[in-house]
Coordinates of C-alpha atoms and ligand atoms in Angstrom, one line a residue:
X1 CA 16.6 10.0 -19.4
X2 CA 13.7 9.4 -17.4
X3 CA 11.0 11.2 -15.5
X4 CA 13.1 10.4 -12.0
X5 CA 16.4 12.0 -13.1
X6 CA 18.1 14.1 -10.4
X7 CA 20.9 14.2 -8.1
X8 CA 19.6 11.4 -5.7
X9 CA 18.1 9.1 -8.1
X10 CA 21.4 9.1 -10.2
X11 CA 23.3 8.3 -6.9
X12 CA 20.7 5.1 -6.4
X13 CA 21.6 4.3 -10.4
X14 CA 25.2 4.7 -9.9
X15 CA 25.5 2.6 -6.5
X16 CA 23.3 0.0 -8.3
X17 CA 25.6 -0.5 -11.4
X18 CA 28.3 -1.1 -9.1
X19 CA 26.4 -4.0 -7.5
X20 CA 25.4 -5.0 -11.0
X21 CA 29.0 -5.2 -12.2
X22 CA 30.0 -7.1 -9.1
X23 CA 26.9 -9.6 -9.8
X24 CA 27.5 -10.0 -13.5
X25 CA 23.8 -8.8 -14.3
X26 CA 23.3 -8.9 -18.0
X27 CA 22.3 -5.4 -19.0
X28 CA 18.8 -6.7 -20.4
X29 CA 18.2 -7.7 -16.8
X30 CA 19.2 -4.5 -15.3
X31 CA 16.4 -2.1 -15.9
X32 CA 13.9 -4.6 -15.2
X33 CA 15.4 -4.9 -11.5
X34 CA 15.9 -1.2 -11.1
X35 CA 13.3 0.7 -12.4
X36 CA 9.7 1.5 -10.5
X37 CA 7.0 -0.6 -11.0
X38 CA 4.6 2.3 -10.3
X39 CA 4.8 5.7 -9.3
X40 CA 2.0 8.1 -8.5
X41 CA 1.9 12.2 -8.6
X42 CA -1.0 13.9 -7.0
X43 CA -2.4 17.4 -6.4
X44 CA -3.5 18.0 -2.9
X45 CA -5.4 21.3 -2.2
X46 CA -5.7 22.6 1.2
X47 CA -7.5 25.1 3.1
X48 CA -5.4 27.4 4.7
X49 CA -6.3 29.1 8.0
X50 CA -6.3 32.5 6.4
X51 CA -9.0 31.4 4.0
X52 CA -6.8 30.7 0.9
X53 CA -6.1 27.6 -0.7
X54 CA -2.7 26.1 -1.3
X55 CA -2.0 23.1 -3.9
X56 CA 0.8 20.9 -2.6
X57 CA 2.2 17.9 -5.1
X58 CA 2.6 14.5 -3.7
X59 CA 4.2 11.4 -4.8
X60 CA 4.5 7.9 -3.9
X61 CA 6.9 5.5 -5.7
X62 CA 6.6 1.7 -5.5
X63 CA 9.8 0.1 -6.6
X64 CA 8.7 -3.6 -7.0
X65 CA 5.9 -5.9 -5.9
X66 CA 7.7 -9.3 -6.7
X67 CA 8.0 -10.4 -2.9
X68 CA 4.9 -9.0 -1.2
X69 CA 3.3 -5.6 -0.9
X70 CA 5.7 -2.4 -1.0
X71 CA 6.3 -0.8 2.1
X72 CA 8.1 2.6 2.8
X73 CA 7.9 6.0 4.6
X74 CA 6.2 9.4 3.6
X75 CA 8.4 12.2 3.6
X76 CA 7.1 16.0 4.0
X77 CA 10.2 18.3 3.1
X78 CA 10.4 21.3 0.8
X79 CA 13.1 19.4 -1.2
X80 CA 10.8 16.4 -2.1
X81 CA 10.7 15.5 -5.9
X82 CA 9.8 12.3 -7.7
X83 CA 13.5 11.4 -8.2
X84 CA 14.2 11.5 -4.5
X85 CA 11.3 9.5 -3.8
X86 CA 12.1 7.1 -6.6
X87 CA 15.7 6.5 -5.2
X88 CA 14.5 6.2 -1.4
X89 CA 11.8 3.7 -3.0
X90 CA 14.5 1.8 -4.4
X91 CA 16.9 1.7 -1.5
X92 CA 13.8 0.7 0.6
X93 CA 13.8 -2.7 -1.6
X94 CA 17.4 -3.7 -1.0
X95 CA 17.0 -2.9 2.4
X96 CA 14.0 -5.1 2.9
X97 CA 15.4 -7.9 1.1
X98 CA 19.0 -7.8 3.1
X99 CA 17.0 -8.1 6.5
X100 CA 14.6 -10.6 5.0
X101 CA 11.1 -8.8 5.1
X102 CA 8.5 -10.2 2.6
X103 CA 8.3 -6.6 0.9
X104 CA 9.5 -4.3 -1.7
X105 CA 10.2 -0.9 -1.5
X106 CA 8.3 2.3 -1.6
X107 CA 8.6 5.7 -0.6
X108 CA 6.2 9.0 -0.7
X109 CA 6.5 12.5 0.1
X110 CA 4.8 16.0 -0.2
X111 CA 6.8 19.0 -1.5
X112 CA 5.8 20.9 1.6
X113 CA 7.6 22.7 4.6
X114 CA 5.4 21.2 7.6
X115 CA 7.1 23.6 10.1
X116 CA 5.1 26.5 8.4
X117 CA 2.1 24.7 8.4
X118 CA -0.8 25.0 11.5
X119 CA -1.6 21.5 12.9
X120 CA -5.3 22.0 11.5
X121 CA -3.4 22.5 7.7
X122 CA -1.2 19.7 8.1
X123 CA -3.9 17.4 9.1
X124 CA -6.1 18.6 6.1
X125 CA -2.8 17.9 3.8
X126 CA -2.3 14.6 5.4
X127 CA -5.7 13.4 4.7
X128 CA -5.8 14.8 1.5
X129 CA -2.7 13.0 0.2
X130 CA -4.0 9.7 1.7
X131 CA -7.3 10.0 0.2
X132 CA -5.4 10.6 -3.3
X133 CA -3.5 7.5 -2.5
X134 CA -6.4 5.2 -1.7
X135 CA -6.8 3.6 -5.1
X136 CA -3.3 2.4 -5.0
X137 CA -2.4 1.6 -1.3
X138 CA -3.7 -1.1 0.9
X139 CA -2.6 -3.6 3.4
X140 CA -1.4 -6.2 0.8
X141 CA -0.6 -3.6 -1.6
X142 CA 1.7 -0.8 -0.2
X143 CA 2.1 -0.2 3.5
X144 CA 3.0 3.7 4.6
X145 CA 5.0 4.7 7.5
X146 CA 6.8 7.7 8.6
X147 CA 9.9 9.4 7.3
X148 CA 11.4 12.7 7.3
X149 CA 8.7 15.5 8.4
X150 CA 6.0 13.1 9.3
X151 CA 5.3 11.8 12.4
X152 CA 2.9 9.4 14.4
X153 CA 0.0 11.6 14.3
X154 CA 0.2 12.1 10.9
X155 CA 0.1 8.0 10.3
X156 CA -3.0 8.3 12.6
X157 CA -4.7 10.8 10.2
X158 CA -3.7 8.2 7.3
X159 CA -5.0 5.2 8.9
X160 CA -8.2 7.2 10.3
X161 CA -8.9 8.9 6.5
X162 CA -8.1 5.4 4.8
X163 CA -10.3 3.4 7.4
X164 CA -13.4 6.2 6.6
X165 CA -13.3 5.5 3.2
X166 CA -13.3 1.8 3.9
X167 CA -16.0 1.7 6.5
X168 CA -14.2 -0.3 8.9
X169 CA -10.7 0.5 11.1
X170 CA -7.7 -1.0 8.7
X171 CA -5.0 -0.3 11.2
X172 CA -2.6 -2.4 8.9
X173 CA -2.8 0.3 6.4
X174 CA 0.2 2.1 7.8
X175 CA 2.9 1.7 10.5
X176 CA 4.7 3.8 12.9
X177 CA 1.0 5.0 14.4
X178 CA 0.5 5.7 18.0
X179 CA 0.0 2.6 20.0
X180 CA -3.0 4.0 21.2
X181 CA -4.4 3.6 17.3
X182 CA -2.7 0.2 16.8
X183 CA 0.5 1.0 16.9
X184 CA 3.7 -1.2 18.1
X185 CA 5.5 -0.9 21.4
X186 CA 9.0 -0.1 20.4
X187 CA 8.1 1.3 17.2
X188 CA 8.9 5.1 18.1
X189 CA 12.2 4.1 19.2
X190 CA 13.2 1.4 16.8
X191 CA 15.2 3.1 14.1
X192 CA 17.4 5.1 16.5
X193 CA 18.0 2.0 19.0
X194 CA 18.7 -0.1 15.8
X195 CA 21.6 2.2 15.2
X196 CA 22.7 2.4 18.6
X197 CA 22.7 -1.8 18.6
X198 CA 25.0 -1.8 15.6
X199 CA 27.0 0.9 16.4
X200 CA 27.7 -0.7 20.1
X201 CA 28.5 -4.3 18.0
X202 CA 31.1 -2.7 16.1
X203 CA 32.8 -0.6 18.7
X204 CA 33.1 -3.7 20.7
X205 CA 34.7 -5.5 17.7
X206 CA 37.3 -2.7 17.3
X207 CA 37.8 -2.7 21.1
X208 CA 36.8 1.1 21.6
X209 CA 36.3 1.4 25.1
X210 CA 36.2 4.1 27.8
X211 CA 35.3 7.7 27.1
X212 CA 34.0 6.9 23.6
X213 CA 32.5 9.9 21.7
X214 CA 29.8 10.5 19.1
X215 CA 28.5 13.0 16.7
X216 CA 25.1 13.6 15.7
X217 CA 23.8 15.1 12.8
X218 CA 19.7 15.5 12.7
X219 CA 17.8 15.8 15.7
X220 CA 14.7 14.0 14.6
X221 CA 13.1 10.4 15.5
X222 CA 16.1 8.9 14.1
X223 CA 19.0 11.0 15.7
X224 CA 17.5 11.7 18.9
X225 CA 16.6 8.1 19.8
X226 CA 20.1 7.3 18.8
X227 CA 22.0 9.6 20.6
X228 CA 19.7 8.7 23.8
X229 CA 20.8 5.2 23.5
X230 CA 24.4 5.7 23.1
X231 CA 24.2 8.2 26.0
X232 CA 22.5 5.6 28.1
X233 CA 25.3 3.0 27.1
X234 CA 28.1 5.8 28.8
X235 CA 28.9 7.3 25.2
X236 CA 29.7 11.1 25.6
X237 CA 27.3 12.5 22.6
X238 CA 29.9 15.7 21.9
X239 CA 28.0 17.1 19.2
X240 CA 24.5 17.6 17.6
X241 CA 23.0 19.5 14.9
X242 CA 19.7 19.9 13.3
X243 CA 18.2 22.6 11.0
X244 CA 18.3 25.2 13.3
X245 CA 21.9 24.8 15.0
X246 CA 24.7 23.1 16.3
X247 CA 25.7 22.2 19.6
X248 CA 29.5 21.2 20.5
X249 CA 30.7 20.1 24.3
X250 CA 33.9 18.0 24.5
X251 CA 32.5 16.8 27.8
X252 CA 29.3 15.6 26.4
X253 CA 25.9 16.9 25.9
X254 CA 23.2 16.5 28.5
X255 CA 20.9 14.5 25.8
X256 CA 18.0 14.2 28.2
X257 CA 17.9 17.6 28.7
X258 CA 18.2 18.5 25.1
X259 CA 15.6 16.2 24.0
X260 CA 13.4 17.8 26.7
X261 CA 14.2 21.1 25.0
X262 CA 13.4 19.8 21.3
X263 CA 10.0 18.4 22.9
X264 CA 8.7 21.5 23.9
X265 CA 10.4 23.7 21.3
X266 CA 10.6 21.8 18.3
X267 CA 14.3 22.1 17.9
X268 CA 17.4 22.2 19.3
X269 CA 17.5 26.2 18.9
X270 CA 17.7 28.1 22.0
X271 CA 19.1 25.2 24.3
X272 CA 22.5 27.0 25.0
X273 CA 24.2 30.2 23.7
X274 CA 27.6 29.0 25.1
X275 CA 27.4 25.5 23.2
X276 CA 26.7 26.9 19.8
X277 CA 29.0 25.6 16.8
X278 CA 29.6 25.7 13.4
X279 CA 27.1 23.1 11.7
X280 CA 29.1 22.4 8.7
X281 CA 32.1 21.5 10.7
X282 CA 30.4 19.0 13.0
X283 CA 30.8 16.2 10.2
X284 CA 34.7 16.5 10.8
X285 CA 35.2 16.5 14.2
X286 CA 37.3 14.0 16.0
X287 CA 35.2 11.6 17.2
X288 CA 34.7 7.9 17.5
X289 CA 31.5 7.4 16.1
X290 CA 29.5 9.7 13.4
X291 CA 26.1 9.3 12.8
X292 CA 24.7 11.3 9.8
X293 CA 20.6 11.5 10.8
X294 CA 19.1 13.8 8.6
X295 CA 19.0 14.1 4.8
X296 CA 21.2 12.5 1.7
X297 CA 24.2 13.4 0.3
X298 CA 25.9 15.2 3.1
X299 CA 29.3 12.9 3.2
X300 CA 30.9 14.0 -0.2
X301 CA 34.3 13.4 -1.2
X302 CA 35.6 16.7 0.5
X303 CA 34.0 15.5 3.9
X304 CA 35.0 11.9 3.1
X305 CA 38.8 12.8 2.8
X306 CA 38.5 14.9 6.3
X307 CA 36.2 12.3 8.3
X308 CA 38.1 11.8 11.7
X309 CA 35.6 9.1 13.1
X310 CA 36.2 5.7 13.5
X311 CA 32.8 4.3 12.7
X312 CA 30.4 6.2 10.3
X313 CA 26.8 4.8 11.0
X314 CA 24.2 5.8 8.4
X315 CA 21.3 6.6 10.2
X316 CA 20.0 8.6 7.6
X317 CA 19.2 7.4 3.8
X318 CA 21.7 7.8 1.1
X319 CA 23.9 10.3 3.3
X320 CA 27.2 9.1 1.4
X321 CA 27.7 10.0 -2.2
X322 CA 29.4 7.4 -4.6
X323 CA 32.4 9.9 -5.1
X324 CA 32.8 9.8 -1.2
X325 CA 32.4 5.6 -1.4
X326 CA 35.7 5.5 -3.3
X327 CA 37.6 7.4 -0.5
X328 CA 35.9 5.5 2.3
X329 CA 37.1 2.4 0.3
X330 CA 40.6 3.5 0.5
X331 CA 40.2 4.4 4.3
X332 CA 38.1 1.1 5.3
X333 CA 41.1 0.3 7.7
X334 CA 40.5 3.4 9.3
X335 CA 36.7 4.0 9.0
X336 CA 34.3 1.1 9.8
X337 CA 31.2 1.9 7.7
X338 CA 27.7 0.6 8.6
X339 CA 25.8 1.2 5.6
X340 CA 22.3 3.1 5.7
X341 CA 20.3 0.0 4.4
X342 CA 21.7 -1.9 7.5
X343 CA 22.4 0.7 9.9
X344 CA 18.7 2.3 9.6
X345 CA 16.8 -0.9 9.0
X346 CA 15.7 -1.4 12.6
X347 CA 12.9 1.3 11.5
X348 CA 11.1 -1.1 8.9
X349 CA 12.0 -4.4 10.7
X350 CA 9.7 -2.9 13.9
X351 CA 7.3 -1.6 11.3
X352 CA 6.9 -5.1 9.9
X353 CA 6.1 -6.2 13.4
X354 CA 3.4 -3.7 13.8
X355 CA 1.9 -4.8 10.5
X356 CA 2.2 -8.8 11.8
X357 CA 0.8 -7.7 14.9
X358 CA -2.4 -5.6 13.2
X359 CA -3.0 -8.4 11.2
X360 CA -3.3 -10.9 13.6
X361 CA -4.6 -8.3 16.5
X362 CA -2.2 -9.9 18.7
X363 CA 0.3 -7.3 20.4
X364 CA 3.5 -8.2 21.9
X365 CA 5.6 -6.6 24.9
X366 CA 8.2 -3.9 24.2
X367 CA 11.2 -6.3 25.0
X368 CA 9.8 -8.9 22.7
X369 CA 10.0 -6.3 19.9
X370 CA 13.4 -5.2 20.7
X371 CA 14.9 -8.5 21.3
X372 CA 13.9 -9.7 17.7
X373 CA 14.7 -6.5 16.1
X374 CA 18.1 -7.0 17.4
X375 CA 18.1 -10.5 16.3
X376 CA 17.1 -9.5 12.5
X377 CA 19.9 -6.7 12.7
X378 CA 22.9 -9.4 14.1
X379 CA 21.8 -11.9 11.4
X380 CA 22.1 -9.1 8.4
X381 CA 25.2 -7.9 9.9
X382 CA 26.8 -11.0 10.0
X383 CA 25.9 -11.7 6.7
X384 CA 27.3 -8.5 5.2
X385 CA 30.5 -8.6 7.0
X386 CA 31.0 -12.5 5.8
X387 CA 30.2 -11.4 2.4
X388 CA 32.4 -8.3 2.4
X389 CA 35.5 -10.5 3.6
X390 CA 34.4 -13.3 0.8
X391 CA 34.4 -11.2 -2.1
X392 CA 36.9 -8.6 -0.5
X393 CA 34.3 -5.8 -1.1
X394 CA 33.4 -2.5 1.0
X395 CA 30.4 -3.2 3.5
X396 CA 27.7 -1.1 1.0
X397 CA 28.4 -3.3 -1.6
X398 CA 28.1 -6.4 0.3
X399 CA 24.8 -5.3 2.0
X400 CA 23.4 -4.3 -1.4
X401 CA 24.6 -7.3 -3.2
X402 CA 22.8 -9.4 -0.6
X403 CA 19.6 -7.4 -1.2
X404 CA 19.7 -7.1 -5.0
X405 CA 20.6 -11.0 -5.2
X406 CA 17.0 -11.6 -3.3
X407 CA 15.1 -9.1 -5.7
X408 CA 16.6 -10.8 -8.6
X409 CA 16.0 -14.3 -7.6
X410 CA 12.2 -13.2 -6.8
X411 CA 11.8 -12.1 -10.2
X412 CA 13.7 -14.8 -11.9
X413 CA 11.7 -17.5 -10.2
X414 CA 8.0 -15.7 -11.2
X415 CA 9.1 -15.1 -14.6
X416 CA 7.8 -12.3 -16.9
X417 CA 3.8 -11.8 -16.8
X418 CA 2.2 -12.3 -19.5
Ligands
LIG501 P1 12.6 14.0 11.1 O1 11.9 14.6 10.4 O2 12.2 13.0 12.5 O3 14.1 14.5 12.0 C1 15.0 15.3 10.7 C2 16.0 15.8 11.6 O4 17.4 16.2 10.6 C3 15.6 17.2 12.2 O5 16.0 17.3 13.3 C4 15.9 18.2 11.0 O6 15.7 19.4 11.8 C5 17.2 17.7 10.7 N1 17.7 18.3 9.4 C6 17.2 18.3 8.5 N2 17.7 19.0 7.4 C7 18.8 19.3 8.0 C8 20.2 19.4 7.7 N3 20.6 19.9 6.2 N4 20.9 19.6 8.6 C9 21.3 19.2 9.9 N5 20.2 18.7 10.3 C10 19.1 18.4 9.4 O7 13.4 12.7 10.3 P2 13.7 11.2 10.8 O8 12.5 10.0 10.8 O9 14.8 11.1 11.9 O10 14.8 10.6 9.5 C11 15.9 11.1 9.4 C12 16.6 10.5 8.4 O11 16.4 9.1 8.8 C13 15.9 10.3 7.0 O12 16.9 10.0 5.9 C14 15.1 9.4 6.9 O13 14.8 8.6 5.5 C15 15.8 8.3 7.6 N6 14.9 6.9 8.1 C16 14.0 7.5 8.9 C17 13.2 6.3 9.6 C18 12.4 6.4 10.6 O14 11.8 5.4 11.3 N7 11.9 7.8 11.0 C19 13.9 5.0 9.2 C20 14.8 5.1 8.5 C21 15.6 6.1 7.8

C-alpha cells in the first residue's frame, strides 16, 4: 500500500508491470524504476472575493532525477489527487525518455474547480501554489508547464512569483508561457499539432483518403488545436465534446467558428441547439480517427469493444484502461493505436525547445520550432513501429518499453548513491 494508491496510479503500475515482464526486469529493480523520487503536498490559502479564505490542497510529484531536471504540467481540476499526479509524473518519464529529452517526469496539481474562481482568485491561488513549491523546483531541478485547467496566464504568474523571490527574471522556470513573457512560438499549438501530424502520418500508411472523418473529445488546448489542424488538412470533424456539451454533424463541424465561440464563452455550450448530441455516445461513433483529448480512463473495456474508428490517437494522458488495452490488442488489425506517450508528446518536446531558448536567450522562428517538433515525433514513431514489429507487441508496450529501458539504463550506469 502506498500514499499514491487509487485508480489512476494503479493503472500506471499495471502498465509498468506489463513492460517490466516484457523486459524481464528483476523484481528488486522494479520499485527503484517505478516509485516516485519525491512528492510534495501543500496547503494554499486564498482570499476569496467575498472576504472569506479557502484552503486548497496542492501537489507536485517528481518521478526521477536520473537524466536531468524533472518536467511536467500542473493541473487545476476538482478530481486531482496525489495518486493521479504520481501516475501522470510516471507517464511523463516514459514519454520524455521515448522522445529523447534530458528530463525525468513530474506533474503537479491543485484540487480546485478553476471555472468557479474569479481571475483575481485564480491569480492568488497560482501565486501561492508556486510560492509553496519554490524550495522544490528550479530550472535545473523541476520545470513546470500547463496541463488541464491551467494556461499561459497561469504560467506567467508562476514565472513572475518565482522571479520575484529570486530577485531577477527566471523565464526558464516554467514553459508554456506567453510569447511576451519568454515563451516560444508554437508552444500553444504544439500538442494538438503533434497529434494531428501523427494522425496524418498513420492515415497515409493506412491509405485513408478522401472524406476522412474525426471525432474529438475535449475542446481545450489539445483537442481544439488538433481539431483545427485536421480541419485545415481537409478532414471532417464530425463530433466534438467538452465538459458542458457535445456536438455532432455528419457533414463536418465548422471548427474555426467553434473555436471563436469557445474563446468567447469558455466552452462549446450554446454553439448550436440543433447539433447537440449525447456526450457519452461520441466515442463510439463510426469515424476514421478518434481523439480522446480530455481526461484519463474514458476508454474502458466496454467502449473498446464498441469503438468504430480506424485510428485511436490518444491526445489525453491515460485515456485507455489496461482492460481496454487487452481488447485493443485483439483488435489491432482493425484499430491503429497511437499511444498517449507518443501521441501528445509534441507538447513536452516544444516545452523543451522553450527551456533551451530561455537558457540561451536565443529565440527561434515558429516554422523552425514545428519542423524540429515533427522531426522528433517522426523518429520516435519509427522507433515504436520498429520495436512493435520486432517484438510482436502492441504499440503502447513498444513505446513504453523504449522509455523504461532508457530510464533503467540511466539508473544502472549512475549506480546507487551512497
Ligand atoms: P484543457 O483544460 O485546456 O482542456 C480540457 C478539455 O477537456 C476541456 O474542453 C474540458 O471541458 C474537457 N473535459 C474535461 N472533462 C471532460 C469530460 N469528462 N468529458 C469531456 N470533456 C471533458 O486541458 P488540455 O491541456 O487540453 O489537456 C487535455 C489532456 O491532454 C489532459 O489529459 C492533459 O494531461 C493532456 N496533455 C496536455 C498537454 C498540453 O500541452 N496542454 C500536453 C500533453 C498532454
